[in-house]
Every structure is written in structure tokens, then in C-alpha cells.
Amino acid sequence: MNNNRHKDHNELEEIEISLLLEGIYRYYGFDFRNYTFPFLNRRIWNRMREEKVASISGLQEKIFHDPFVMNRLLDDFSINVTEMFRDPSFFLSFRKKIVPFLRDSPYIRIWHAGCSTGEEVYSMAILLHEEGLYEKTRIYATDMNESVLKVGKEGKFPLHKMQLYTKNYLASGGMKAFSEYYKVQHENASFHSFLTKNVVFAQHNLVTDRSFNEFHVIICRNVLIYFDKVLQNRVYNLLHESLGLSGILGLGSKEGIKFTSIANDYEEVDTFEKLYRRIQ
């Protein structure tokens, strides 16, 4: 009896979440239906506690009648775990193995998909600046969440994080004093505006939006791990459509194309750092 009651509760919870996600898609246009269940479940329950509602259905009512609640849930669903030169060995590998390949290009288009607040975009701009490639580069930094894009555009990050970011920068092969790239303003480090003069911040949803250009490099790190297999394959195909022949795809440490439908279209440039070159 207790087992059945527990089973019924779990089934009801899954039904409520499914209805909530379907409603959000139909009313607001954001599609979270193929995100992994544990990811969604944690964030929905967190939002219920914050909004002081007792059920998922109660949260659904607030979301449909109060856009501000929807915005708060959207922030919950956004994957905003990021830092400057995150996983320094990735940027070191990019500097050593990808930069020489890019030098011969007359211009370079890079897409940072799911860029969050933009720390990795600034990291790439600094790296390209030091390698003499930034002037011929255009970086497209996209995320589904407009509020995190605003943070990226401002280029102000908490000063207390600079110690970690400096450590990451040096480990990634940084050539200067990291402090040369920002000025201190109260409790923030404000990064110099030249780092964004060739950056376009724009809203783009990997789940619902289409390809919008052809790129030499696409960086999409630590985003796909929150998607189920169906959605992962859909996004991998979108990235594939957006990447030119011989283009470079950079993924997160727990991601990979090995068992995807486009696996044979790439060769590994760096197996450990998940850097691939499109070969067909």
C-alpha cells in the first residue's frame, strides 16, 4: 500500500512537471521538455519554496498569471555556472592547437553558445588579443536568458573572484599580468571595453532557434549535459549545421560526440579537452 502511494506520488509529480513544461512552451515559447528530469525537479522545487506554494500545479498558476515568476523560473533553469578561463587546460590546448590553424584565416567567426554571463567570452577575447587574432575576429555570444546577457555586456565581475581568475589565466598560458585587462571599481573588476568591441551579445535558444551563421569555431561547453539524448542530438545537429568545413567544435569535459549521429563527421584534435575538427 505504501509502495503504491509512493509510486502514485512520483507519477503525479512527473505528470505535473510535464504539464508545466508543456504550458511554458505553449504560452512563453521556452522549451524545457527535454531537459533531464533531475535537473528540472531540483529547480522547480527550489522555485516552489521561494514562491511559497505547496504544489507544482500551484506554481503553474503563478507562472501563467505573473510573468515575473516566469522570469525567476527562467533564471533557475539557466545554467549560469561559469568563470574566466574555466578549465584552464582547455584554453591552453586551444592556444596551442587551434590558434595556429586560425592564423591563416582572413577573418574568424566564433560562436559561444550558452555563454551565460560571458566570462568565457572575455577569456577568449583576451586569448585572441594576446595571439594577435582578435582584430580579425567576430565573437557571437548567445544565451536564452536576457538577464545574464546584460551582465556579460557590462563586463563587471566581483572583485573577489579575480584571484581565482588570475590563477586560471596563468594556467591557460596567459602572457601578461591579468590585472592589465580590468580596472577596479568598488567591489567589481570592470573589464576594458576593447575586449567587447568585436563581440555581439544576443538572445538565442539552442532548443527552439535555428542556425544563424556559419562559424570557424563553436564553443558550447557544459550546456548539453542538462539535456536528454533526444535534445542533445538535436542540438549537436544544429551546431553541425552552423560549423563550416574544417571548423572547430569545443565541448565541456563531460560531453562528447562519440555516440551521436554526427560522430563520423569529426576528427579529434584533443581527446581529453573535447576539441574536434569537422571533416565532412
Coordinates of C-alpha atoms in Angstrom, one line a residue:
M1 CA 0.0 0.0 0.0
N2 CA 2.8 2.5 1.0
N3 CA 4.8 1.5 -2.1
N4 CA 1.8 2.2 -4.3
R5 CA 1.2 5.5 -2.6
H6 CA 4.9 6.4 -3.1
K7 CA 4.6 5.3 -6.8
D8 CA 1.4 7.4 -7.3
H9 CA 3.1 10.4 -5.8
N10 CA 6.1 10.1 -8.2
E11 CA 3.8 9.6 -11.1
L12 CA 1.7 12.6 -10.2
E13 CA 4.9 14.7 -9.8
E14 CA 6.1 13.7 -13.3
I15 CA 2.7 14.5 -14.8
E16 CA 2.6 17.9 -13.1
I17 CA 6.1 18.7 -14.3
S18 CA 5.2 17.6 -17.8
L19 CA 2.1 19.8 -17.9
L20 CA 4.0 22.7 -16.5
L21 CA 6.7 22.4 -19.2
E22 CA 4.2 22.0 -21.9
G23 CA 2.3 25.1 -20.7
I24 CA 5.5 27.1 -20.6
Y25 CA 6.4 26.1 -24.1
R26 CA 2.9 26.9 -25.5
Y27 CA 2.5 30.2 -23.6
Y28 CA 6.0 31.6 -23.3
G29 CA 7.9 29.8 -26.1
F30 CA 10.6 28.4 -23.9
D31 CA 11.1 24.6 -24.4
F32 CA 12.4 22.7 -21.4
R33 CA 10.5 19.5 -22.2
N34 CA 13.7 17.5 -23.0
Y35 CA 15.9 18.7 -20.1
T36 CA 16.9 15.9 -17.8
F37 CA 14.3 15.2 -15.1
P38 CA 16.7 15.5 -12.0
F39 CA 17.8 19.0 -13.2
L40 CA 14.2 20.2 -13.7
N41 CA 13.0 18.6 -10.5
R42 CA 15.6 20.3 -8.3
R43 CA 15.0 23.8 -9.7
I44 CA 11.2 23.5 -9.8
W45 CA 11.1 22.5 -6.1
N46 CA 13.5 25.3 -5.3
R47 CA 11.2 27.8 -7.0
M48 CA 8.2 26.4 -5.2
R49 CA 9.9 27.1 -1.8
E50 CA 10.8 30.6 -2.9
E51 CA 7.3 31.4 -4.1
K52 CA 5.8 29.7 -1.0
V53 CA 3.5 27.3 -3.0
A54 CA 2.7 23.8 -1.9
S55 CA 2.4 22.1 -5.3
I56 CA 3.7 22.2 -8.8
S57 CA 0.2 23.0 -10.0
G58 CA 0.2 25.9 -7.6
L59 CA 3.5 27.1 -9.2
Q60 CA 2.0 26.7 -12.6
E61 CA -0.9 29.0 -11.8
K62 CA 1.5 31.7 -10.6
I63 CA 3.7 31.3 -13.7
F64 CA 0.8 31.8 -16.1
H65 CA -0.6 34.8 -14.3
D66 CA 2.7 36.6 -13.2
P67 CA 5.5 37.0 -15.8
F68 CA 7.9 38.0 -13.0
V69 CA 7.5 34.5 -11.6
M70 CA 8.3 33.0 -15.0
N71 CA 11.4 35.2 -15.2
R72 CA 12.6 33.9 -11.9
L73 CA 12.0 30.3 -13.0
L74 CA 13.8 31.1 -16.2
D75 CA 16.8 32.2 -14.1
D76 CA 16.6 28.9 -12.2
F77 CA 16.6 26.9 -15.4
S78 CA 19.5 28.9 -16.9
I79 CA 22.9 27.2 -16.5
N80 CA 25.0 30.0 -15.0
V81 CA 27.9 28.1 -13.6
T82 CA 30.9 29.8 -15.3
E83 CA 34.2 31.5 -14.6
M84 CA 37.1 33.2 -16.5
F85 CA 39.3 30.6 -18.2
R86 CA 37.2 27.8 -16.8
D87 CA 39.1 24.5 -17.1
P88 CA 42.4 26.3 -17.9
S89 CA 43.8 23.2 -19.8
F90 CA 41.0 23.7 -22.4
F91 CA 42.2 27.2 -23.1
L92 CA 45.8 26.2 -23.1
S93 CA 45.0 23.5 -25.7
F94 CA 43.0 26.0 -27.7
R95 CA 46.0 28.3 -27.7
K96 CA 48.5 25.6 -28.7
K97 CA 46.4 23.5 -31.1
I98 CA 43.7 25.7 -32.6
V99 CA 45.3 29.2 -32.8
P100 CA 48.0 28.1 -35.3
F101 CA 45.2 26.7 -37.5
L102 CA 43.3 30.0 -37.3
R103 CA 46.2 32.3 -38.2
D104 CA 45.7 31.7 -42.0
S105 CA 42.1 32.7 -42.0
P106 CA 41.4 36.3 -43.3
Y107 CA 38.6 36.6 -40.7
I108 CA 37.3 34.4 -37.9
R109 CA 33.7 33.9 -36.7
I110 CA 33.3 32.3 -33.3
W111 CA 30.1 31.3 -31.6
H112 CA 29.9 30.9 -27.8
A113 CA 26.6 29.1 -27.4
G114 CA 25.0 29.2 -24.0
C115 CA 27.5 31.9 -22.9
S116 CA 25.8 32.7 -19.6
T117 CA 27.3 35.9 -18.0
G118 CA 30.1 35.9 -20.6
E119 CA 33.2 35.1 -18.5
E120 CA 34.4 32.5 -21.1
V121 CA 33.7 35.0 -23.9
Y122 CA 36.0 37.6 -22.2
S123 CA 38.6 34.8 -21.8
M124 CA 38.5 34.0 -25.5
A125 CA 38.8 37.7 -26.4
I126 CA 41.9 38.0 -24.1
L127 CA 43.5 34.9 -25.6
L128 CA 42.9 36.0 -29.2
H129 CA 44.2 39.5 -28.3
E130 CA 47.4 38.0 -27.0
E131 CA 47.8 35.9 -30.1
G132 CA 47.2 38.8 -32.4
L133 CA 44.0 37.4 -33.9
Y134 CA 41.3 39.5 -32.1
E135 CA 41.2 42.3 -34.7
K136 CA 40.0 39.9 -37.4
T137 CA 37.6 38.1 -35.2
R138 CA 33.9 38.5 -34.5
I139 CA 32.5 36.6 -31.5
Y140 CA 28.8 35.9 -31.2
A141 CA 27.9 35.3 -27.5
T142 CA 24.4 33.9 -27.1
D143 CA 22.2 32.7 -24.3
M144 CA 18.4 32.2 -23.9
N145 CA 18.4 34.4 -20.8
E146 CA 18.4 38.1 -21.4
S147 CA 19.4 39.0 -17.8
V148 CA 22.7 37.1 -17.9
L149 CA 23.5 38.7 -21.3
K150 CA 23.1 42.1 -19.7
V151 CA 25.8 41.1 -17.1
G152 CA 28.0 40.0 -20.0
K153 CA 27.6 43.3 -21.9
E154 CA 28.5 45.3 -18.8
G155 CA 31.7 43.3 -18.2
K156 CA 31.7 43.8 -14.4
F157 CA 32.5 40.8 -12.3
P158 CA 33.0 40.5 -8.5
L159 CA 36.5 41.6 -7.4
H160 CA 36.8 38.7 -5.0
K161 CA 36.8 36.3 -8.0
M162 CA 39.9 37.8 -9.6
Q163 CA 42.3 35.7 -7.5
L164 CA 40.8 32.5 -9.0
Y165 CA 40.5 34.1 -12.4
T166 CA 44.2 35.2 -12.4
K167 CA 45.2 31.6 -11.4
N168 CA 43.1 30.2 -14.3
Y169 CA 44.5 32.8 -16.7
L170 CA 48.1 31.9 -15.9
A171 CA 47.5 28.2 -16.1
S172 CA 45.9 28.7 -19.6
G173 CA 49.1 30.2 -21.0
G174 CA 48.4 33.9 -20.2
M175 CA 51.2 36.2 -21.3
K176 CA 50.6 39.3 -19.2
A177 CA 49.5 40.4 -15.8
F178 CA 45.8 39.6 -15.7
S179 CA 45.1 42.9 -13.9
E180 CA 46.0 44.8 -17.1
Y181 CA 42.7 43.7 -18.5
Y182 CA 40.4 45.4 -15.9
K183 CA 40.2 48.3 -13.6
V184 CA 38.9 48.2 -10.0
Q185 CA 35.5 49.9 -9.4
H186 CA 34.4 49.5 -5.8
E187 CA 33.7 45.8 -5.3
N188 CA 33.9 45.0 -9.0
A189 CA 36.5 44.4 -11.7
S190 CA 35.4 46.3 -14.8
F191 CA 37.0 44.7 -17.9
H192 CA 38.3 47.1 -20.6
S193 CA 35.8 47.9 -23.4
F194 CA 38.2 46.8 -26.2
L195 CA 37.5 43.2 -25.2
T196 CA 33.9 43.5 -26.4
K197 CA 34.3 45.8 -29.4
N198 CA 34.2 42.6 -31.6
V199 CA 31.6 40.8 -29.5
V200 CA 27.9 40.6 -30.3
F201 CA 25.7 39.6 -27.3
A202 CA 22.4 38.2 -28.5
Q203 CA 19.5 36.1 -27.2
H204 CA 19.4 32.6 -28.9
N205 CA 17.7 29.5 -27.6
L206 CA 19.6 26.3 -28.6
V207 CA 16.4 24.3 -28.1
T208 CA 14.0 26.3 -30.3
D209 CA 16.1 28.6 -32.5
R210 CA 17.8 27.8 -35.8
S211 CA 21.3 28.3 -37.1
F212 CA 22.1 32.0 -37.9
N213 CA 25.5 31.9 -39.5
E214 CA 28.5 29.7 -40.5
F215 CA 31.3 29.7 -38.0
H216 CA 35.0 28.8 -37.9
V217 CA 34.8 27.9 -34.2
I218 CA 31.8 26.9 -31.9
I219 CA 32.3 26.7 -28.2
C220 CA 29.4 25.1 -26.3
R221 CA 30.7 23.8 -23.0
N222 CA 28.8 22.3 -20.1
V223 CA 25.3 23.0 -21.6
L224 CA 24.4 19.7 -23.2
I225 CA 24.8 17.7 -20.0
Y226 CA 21.5 19.1 -18.9
F227 CA 19.6 17.8 -22.0
D228 CA 18.3 14.3 -22.6
K229 CA 19.6 12.2 -25.5
V230 CA 16.9 13.4 -27.9
L231 CA 17.6 17.0 -27.3
Q232 CA 21.4 16.5 -27.3
N233 CA 21.2 15.0 -30.8
R234 CA 19.0 17.9 -32.0
V235 CA 21.5 20.5 -30.6
Y236 CA 24.5 18.6 -32.0
N237 CA 22.9 18.7 -35.4
L238 CA 22.3 22.5 -35.0
L239 CA 25.9 23.0 -34.1
H240 CA 26.9 20.8 -37.1
E241 CA 24.8 22.9 -39.5
S242 CA 26.4 26.1 -38.1
L243 CA 30.1 24.9 -38.4
G244 CA 32.0 25.3 -41.6
L245 CA 34.1 22.5 -43.1
S246 CA 37.4 22.2 -41.0
G247 CA 35.7 24.3 -38.3
I248 CA 36.4 23.6 -34.6
L249 CA 33.9 22.4 -32.0
G250 CA 34.7 22.8 -28.3
L251 CA 32.6 20.9 -25.8
G252 CA 32.6 20.5 -22.0
S253 CA 34.6 17.9 -20.1
K254 CA 31.6 15.6 -19.6
E255 CA 30.3 16.0 -23.1
G256 CA 31.3 14.3 -26.4
I257 CA 30.1 13.4 -29.9
K258 CA 31.2 9.7 -29.8
F259 CA 27.7 8.2 -29.8
T260 CA 25.9 10.9 -31.8
S261 CA 24.7 10.8 -35.4
I262 CA 27.4 13.2 -36.5
A263 CA 30.3 11.4 -34.8
N264 CA 31.9 10.4 -38.1
D265 CA 31.9 13.9 -39.4
Y266 CA 34.6 15.0 -37.0
E267 CA 38.2 14.1 -36.0
E268 CA 39.6 14.6 -32.6
V269 CA 42.0 17.5 -32.2
D270 CA 42.3 16.9 -28.4
T271 CA 40.5 13.9 -27.0
F272 CA 40.8 15.0 -23.3
E273 CA 39.8 18.6 -23.9
K274 CA 36.9 17.7 -26.2
L275 CA 38.2 19.7 -29.2
Y276 CA 37.0 18.4 -32.6
R277 CA 37.5 19.4 -36.3
R278 CA 34.7 19.0 -38.8
I279 CA 36.0 16.9 -41.7
Q280 CA 32.8 16.4 -43.7

